[in-house]
C-alpha positions as semicolon CSV with decimal commas, in nm:
position;residue;x (nm);y (nm);z (nm)
1;X;8,556;39,784;0,918
2;X;8,598;40,155;0,975
3;X;8,773;40,317;0,678
4;X;8,643;40,385;0,329
5;X;8,929;40,174;0,188
6;X;8,820;39,871;0,391
7;X;8,459;39,918;0,283
8;X;8,567;39,955;-0,080
9;X;8,764;39,630;-0,062
10;X;8,463;39,453;0,091
11;X;8,238;39,579;-0,188
12;X;8,478;39,469;-0,463
13;X;8,546;39,127;-0,307
14;X;8,174;39,056;-0,274
15;X;8,066;39,197;-0,613
16;X;7,834;39,450;-0,446
17;X;7,643;39,679;-0,682
18;X;7,373;39,822;-0,455
19;X;7,398;39,956;-0,100
20;X;7,090;39,999;0,115
21;X;7,132;40,286;0,357
22;X;6,897;40,197;0,642
23;X;6,755;40,411;0,922
24;X;6,448;40,409;1,147
25;X;6,150;40,626;1,229
26;X;6,057;40,678;1,595
27;X;5,852;40,357;1,601
28;X;6,149;40,148;1,488
29;X;6,015;40,094;1,137
30;X;6,310;40,042;0,906
31;X;6,342;40,280;0,612
32;X;6,609;40,280;0,343
33;X;6,739;40,440;0,029
34;X;6,949;40,239;-0,218
35;X;7,257;40,382;-0,383
36;X;7,494;40,235;-0,639
37;X;7,828;40,125;-0,496
38;X;8,006;40,404;-0,684
39;X;7,820;40,660;-0,470
40;X;7,948;40,526;-0,139
41;X;8,244;40,763;-0,105
42;X;8,014;41,063;-0,143
43;X;7,768;40,912;0,104
44;X;8,037;40,857;0,367
45;X;8,189;41,202;0,317
46;X;7,879;41,419;0,281
47;X;7,578;41,199;0,353
48;X;7,270;41,127;0,145
49;X;6,978;41,369;0,171
50;X;6,631;41,263;0,292
51;X;6,308;41,453;0,358
52;X;6,272;41,455;0,736
53;X;5,921;41,600;0,715
54;X;5,800;41,273;0,562
55;X;5,915;41,053;0,854
56;X;5,685;40,979;1,149
57;X;5,787;41,161;1,466
58;X;6,078;41,352;1,315
59;X;5,887;41,684;1,332
60;X;6,121;41,831;1,073
61;X;5,882;42,058;0,882
62;X;6,104;42,366;0,916
63;X;6,446;42,199;0,899
64;X;6,344;41,911;0,673
65;X;6,681;41,854;0,505
66;X;6,844;41,566;0,688
67;X;7,135;41,349;0,582
68;X;7,219;40,981;0,624
69;X;7,578;40,907;0,724
70;X;7,659;40,534;0,683
71;X;7,805;40,359;0,987
72;X;8,089;40,152;0,835
73;X;8,090;39,905;1,124
74;X;7,742;39,784;1,023
75;X;7,804;39,681;0,662
76;X;7,651;39,346;0,581
77;X;7,566;39,142;0,275
78;X;7,194;39,088;0,222
79;X;7,212;38,711;0,164
80;X;6,862;38,657;0,024
81;X;6,926;38,895;-0,266
82;X;7,081;38,779;-0,600
83;X;7,446;38,665;-0,597
84;X;7,523;38,861;-0,915
85;X;7,535;39,233;-0,849
86;X;7,491;39,175;-0,479
87;X;7,323;39,401;-0,225
88;X;7,466;39,510;0,110
89;X;7,315;39,711;0,393
90;X;7,458;39,977;0,621
91;X;7,283;40,139;0,916
92;X;7,309;40,516;0,917
93;X;7,334;40,804;1,159
94;X;7,097;41,091;1,083
95;X;7,248;41,440;1,088
96;X;7,165;41,799;1,001
97;X;7,344;41,958;0,701
98;X;7,621;42,088;0,932
99;X;7,687;41,736;1,065
100;X;7,515;41,786;1,402
101;X;7,336;41,468;1,514
102;X;6,960;41,472;1,464
103;X;6,820;41,456;1,816
104;X;6,511;41,251;1,720
105;X;6,717;40,968;1,569
106;X;6,648;40,688;1,819
107;X;6,977;40,520;1,730
108;X;7,152;40,840;1,839
109;X;6,942;40,847;2,159
110;X;7,071;40,501;2,245
111;X;7,430;40,605;2,184
112;X;7,383;40,892;2,430
113;X;7,239;40,655;2,691
114;X;7,539;40,425;2,648
115;X;7,774;40,721;2,695
116;X;7,590;40,815;3,014
117;X;7,633;40,462;3,148
118;X;8,005;40,465;3,067
119;X;8,044;40,802;3,236
120;X;7,918;40,629;3,552
121;X;8,165;40,346;3,513
122;X;7,929;40,075;3,390
123;X;7,836;39,894;3,073
124;X;7,494;39,742;3,012
125;X;7,438;39,440;2,788
126;X;7,116;39,319;2,628
127;X;7,013;38,981;2,494
128;X;6,668;38,988;2,326
129;X;6,457;38,675;2,278
130;X;6,220;38,754;1,991
131;X;5,916;38,538;1,914
132;X;5,715;38,536;1,592
133;X;5,437;38,344;1,419
134;X;5,450;38,208;1,064
135;X;5,130;38,198;0,859
136;X;5,054;38,065;0,514
137;X;4,985;38,304;0,227
138;X;4,707;38,285;-0,031
139;X;4,760;38,277;-0,408
140;X;4,788;38,659;-0,410
141;X;5,063;38,662;-0,150
142;X;4,840;38,787;0,131
143;X;4,861;38,651;0,484
144;X;4,596;38,400;0,578
145;X;4,488;38,304;0,931
146;X;4,633;37,953;0,890
147;X;4,957;37,895;1,084
148;X;5,231;37,694;0,918
149;X;5,169;37,404;1,163
150;X;4,990;37,296;1,479
151;X;5,306;37,206;1,673
152;X;5,384;37,300;2,032
153;X;5,682;37,386;2,249
154;X;6,008;37,237;2,116
155;X;5,828;36,981;1,900
156;X;6,021;36,820;1,614
157;X;5,937;36,742;1,254
158;X;5,701;36,640;1,107
159;X;5,488;36,825;1,366
160;X;5,725;37,122;1,345
161;X;5,695;37,250;0,987
162;X;5,924;37,546;1,051
163;X;6,251;37,360;1,107
164;X;6,393;37,425;0,758
165;X;6,270;37,783;0,765
166;X;6,450;37,850;1,094
167;X;6,763;37,687;0,955
168;X;6,757;37,920;0,652
169;X;6,710;38,220;0,880
170;X;7,003;38,111;1,098
171;X;7,228;38,070;0,793
172;X;7,131;38,419;0,674
173;X;7,200;38,570;1,017
174;X;7,549;38,415;1,022
175;X;7,622;38,569;0,680
176;X;7,510;38,903;0,823
177;X;7,748;38,879;1,118
178;X;7,493;38,772;1,380
179;X;7,558;38,458;1,586
180;X;7,242;38,254;1,655
181;X;7,262;38,055;1,978
182;X;6,950;37,840;1,946
183;X;6,622;37,806;1,760
184;X;6,306;37,614;1,841
185;X;5,932;37,590;1,800
186;X;5,742;37,787;2,063
187;X;5,412;37,710;2,235
188;X;5,171;37,851;1,978
189;X;5,085;37,691;1,641
190;X;5,337;37,819;1,389
191;X;5,519;38,016;1,662
192;X;5,900;38,028;1,649
193;X;6,189;38,166;1,849
194;X;6,552;38,220;1,746
195;X;6,790;38,352;2,011
196;X;7,119;38,522;1,929
197;X;7,416;38,622;2,139
198;X;7,387;38,919;2,373
199;X;7,591;39,235;2,320
200;X;7,621;39,603;2,395
201;X;7,291;39,792;2,359
202;X;7,360;39,935;2,011
203;X;7,474;39,602;1,869
204;X;7,177;39,425;2,030
205;X;6,933;39,680;1,885
206;X;7,095;39,662;1,540
207;X;7,081;39,282;1,554
208;X;6,716;39,283;1,661
209;X;6,622;39,511;1,371
210;X;6,824;39,301;1,127
211;X;6,666;38,984;1,263
212;X;6,309;39,104;1,211
213;X;6,390;39,219;0,857
214;X;6,559;38,889;0,772
215;X;6,271;38,682;0,913
216;X;6,007;38,876;0,720
217;X;6,205;38,865;0,395
218;X;6,298;38,496;0,408
219;X;5,946;38,394;0,507
220;X;5,802;38,596;0,218
221;X;6,047;38,439;-0,027
222;X;5,927;38,094;0,083
223;X;5,560;38,184;0,049
224;X;5,489;38,254;0,416
225;X;5,410;38,561;0,626
226;X;5,596;38,635;0,951
227;X;5,393;38,809;1,222
228;X;5,569;38,982;1,514
229;X;5,252;39,134;1,660
230;X;5,192;39,072;2,032
231;X;4,875;38,863;1,993
232;X;4,832;38,721;1,640
233;X;4,582;38,456;1,759
234;X;4,348;38,563;2,037
235;X;4,339;38,238;2,235
236;X;4,702;38,135;2,181
237;X;5,030;38,252;2,337
238;X;5,141;38,600;2,235
239;X;5,475;38,710;2,094
240;X;5,716;38,852;2,348
241;X;6,058;39,012;2,325
242;X;6,205;38,908;2,658
243;X;6,515;39,110;2,740
244;X;6,810;38,961;2,926
245;X;6,997;39,249;3,088
246;X;7,330;39,251;3,270
247;X;7,536;39,531;3,424
248;X;7,917;39,529;3,433
249;X;8,174;39,759;3,590
250;X;8,420;39,896;3,337
251;X;8,697;39,826;3,588
252;X;8,599;39,458;3,578
253;X;8,464;39,435;3,933
254;X;8,100;39,335;3,889
255;X;7,879;39,380;4,194
256;X;7,549;39,218;4,279
257;X;7,428;39,547;4,426
258;X;7,465;39,717;4,086
259;X;7,226;39,479;3,912
260;X;6,985;39,493;4,209
261;X;6,975;39,873;4,195
262;X;6,941;39,868;3,816
263;X;6,646;39,630;3,847
264;X;6,492;39,849;4,118
265;X;6,506;40,150;3,885
266;X;6,330;39,956;3,610
267;X;6,061;39,836;3,851
268;X;6,005;40,193;3,971
269;X;5,965;40,337;3,620
270;X;5,816;40,043;3,430
271;X;5,463;40,188;3,412
272;X;5,600;40,515;3,272
273;X;5,801;40,349;2,994
274;X;5,560;40,067;2,904
275;X;5,422;40,270;2,611
276;X;5,762;40,233;2,442
277;X;5,807;39,866;2,533
278;X;5,452;39,778;2,424
279;X;5,347;40,036;2,163
280;X;5,027;39,885;2,017
281;X;4,680;39,839;2,162
282;X;4,719;39,468;2,091
283;X;5,020;39,467;2,326
284;X;4,786;39,491;2,626
285;X;4,580;39,187;2,523
286;X;4,890;38,978;2,593
287;X;4,947;39,085;2,955
288;X;4,847;38,840;3,226
289;X;4,797;38,547;2,991
290;X;5,009;38,245;2,902
291;X;5,337;38,341;3,072
292;X;5,306;38,713;2,995
293;X;5,328;38,930;3,311
294;X;5,068;39,166;3,451
295;X;5,200;39,251;3,798
296;X;5,509;39,459;3,879
297;X;5,710;39,202;4,070
298;X;6,024;38,993;4,048
299;X;6,148;38,652;4,146
300;X;6,408;38,390;4,069
301;X;6,323;38,146;3,789
302;X;5,950;38,230;3,800
303;X;5,799;38,302;3,459
304;X;5,479;38,454;3,599
305;X;5,676;38,760;3,718
306;X;5,762;39,080;3,534
307;X;6,132;39,026;3,606
308;X;6,298;38,697;3,686
309;X;6,659;38,621;3,773
310;X;6,739;38,312;3,563
311;X;6,949;38,028;3,700
312;X;7,293;38,019;3,536
313;X;7,545;37,742;3,615
314;X;7,829;37,971;3,505
315;X;7,758;38,207;3,794
316;X;7,690;38,502;3,567
317;X;7,394;38,705;3,694
318;X;7,137;38,875;3,477
319;X;6,773;38,975;3,487
320;X;6,506;38,888;3,233
321;X;6,240;39,153;3,168
322;X;5,937;38,972;3,030
323;X;5,690;39,246;2,934
324;X;5,832;39,393;2,607
325;X;5,701;39,272;2,273
326;X;5,857;39,268;1,924
327;X;5,675;39,581;1,801
328;X;5,888;39,794;2,036
329;X;6,154;40,014;1,878
330;X;6,461;39,845;2,033
331;X;6,669;40,164;2,022
332;X;6,413;40,363;2,218
333;X;6,323;40,074;2,450
334;X;6,686;40,008;2,543
335;X;6,746;40,382;2,590
336;X;6,469;40,417;2,846
337;X;6,561;40,098;3,029
338;X;6,921;40,219;3,063
339;X;6,815;40,555;3,205
340;X;6,566;40,392;3,443
341;X;6,830;40,148;3,563
342;X;7,095;40,417;3,601
343;X;6,857;40,620;3,816
344;X;6,818;40,314;4,036
345;X;7,196;40,287;4,068
346;X;7,243;40,659;4,124
347;X;6,991;40,659;4,408
348;X;7,108;40,326;4,554
349;X;6,760;40,182;4,518
350;X;6,681;39,835;4,645
351;X;6,419;39,613;4,482
352;X;6,109;39,515;4,679
353;X;6,082;39,172;4,835
354;X;6,074;38,897;4,572
355;X;5,751;38,703;4,533
356;X;5,802;38,328;4,513
357;X;5,455;38,243;4,385
358;X;5,280;38,163;4,059
359;X;5,083;38,482;4,001
360;X;4,852;38,309;3,752
361;X;4,723;38,079;4,028
362;X;4,791;38,265;4,353
363;X;4,533;38,386;4,602
364;X;4,372;38,705;4,464
365;X;4,419;38,867;4,805
366;X;4,797;38,862;4,754
367;X;4,773;39,009;4,407
368;X;4,548;39,296;4,516
369;X;4,847;39,445;4,693
370;X;5,064;39,445;4,381
371;X;5,093;39,730;4,134
372;X;5,002;39,635;3,778
373;X;5,130;39,722;3,433
374;X;4,902;39,956;3,237
375;X;4,588;39,775;3,125
376;X;4,556;39,960;2,794
377;X;4,753;40,171;2,553
378;X;4,558;40,475;2,670
379;X;4,667;40,416;3,029
380;X;5,027;40,359;2,920
381;X;5,019;40,682;2,721
382;X;4,893;40,876;3,023
383;X;5,173;40,731;3,239
384;X;5,433;40,832;2,978
385;X;5,294;41,185;2,938
386;X;5,319;41,242;3,315
387;X;5,668;41,092;3,353
388;X;5,962;41,320;3,431
389;X;6,200;41,043;3,320
390;X;6,033;41,018;2,979
391;X;6,027;41,396;2,939
392;X;6,402;41,411;3,008
393;X;6,493;41,127;2,772
394;X;6,244;41,144;2,485
395;X;6,203;41,453;2,261
396;X;5,855;41,601;2,279
397;X;5,784;41,529;1,912
398;X;5,862;41,159;1,962
399;X;5,633;41,141;2,263
400;X;5,363;41,321;2,068
401;X;5,399;41,074;1,779
402;X;5,352;40,783;2,017
403;X;5,066;40,951;2,197
404;X;4,860;41,064;1,901
405;X;4,970;40,855;1,605
406;X;5,096;40,534;1,761
407;X;5,105;40,182;1,624
408;X;4,764;40,052;1,530
């Protein structure tokens, strides 16, 4: 849907009374303001005012009047809200009063990165795999430390107590226009994964944000608490957000060398951009443990590596980046990965030799020669502050917000 008339028809057909206009701060935290459906025409024509000075990383103290412009292509029913007087959600672009895009809107940053890729004749696609834990709540609705079950990888009921919960989440995603591909219990107690179809970077980031919101809301409605943090239980597997990435020529002629160069660019810059892929201190407790990478390396089908090239019977080739976690702002993370990969393509980089070894069990002498991901948030912050790539792609106020405020 693109026109106001189409949106109006959708609202009337679905008995929508409230519209949530959603946007994000620089950390990817979703914000929203609700308007009545009768205000939509004004919102689409002029925007809805917000106080930019109140949003983390926006650095809008002087020019604090910002406006939300709904993106009509993102309208979606909120299926867990009441059926009478229904609620829908629209993602928004953030603009100045004159309509100029707000440069610290990470959704806008991603659009610019996509335009840069297209100007070079390529399209990049992302397929996130987002993991989360489900914990029980106490009588006051607060999260306890008790997972929903003690099941393991791909167990079934009755060991897997999250089967019905995942089904409800999948149904909600379908109603919101997202196509789930699979769902299963993960390795940790109460740990789940639901994978949905890959897409262009903006769609993938929108879907990831929608997914996390849906999971949290549906879990809360059922008396549970969803936890996307990288290491909810110290001695159990952490939550990752593995990213499947593919590169395609707009002219239809895909080349192996393109993906190789794109991967080489990511490998070169991964230390510099890790702060934005792994924004919390807890993120660094996950590295090097239980299938989470520590070393900057790649391989085919090897889950101990930072990047693996998965086997695919269809012949389609992609890479899987295994370091990001679900607390990353997907808009900013995808932006930096695109620019890093494009630099690799622009400079005809080649990846280093693949390492066909299990890095969790290999001879320490081999691993001493490998570069490592940052060992702490402080180290990741230092790498980002010194990075020319980050300085070119991330506004100074956003970098400052990550450096000095950060996710706790």
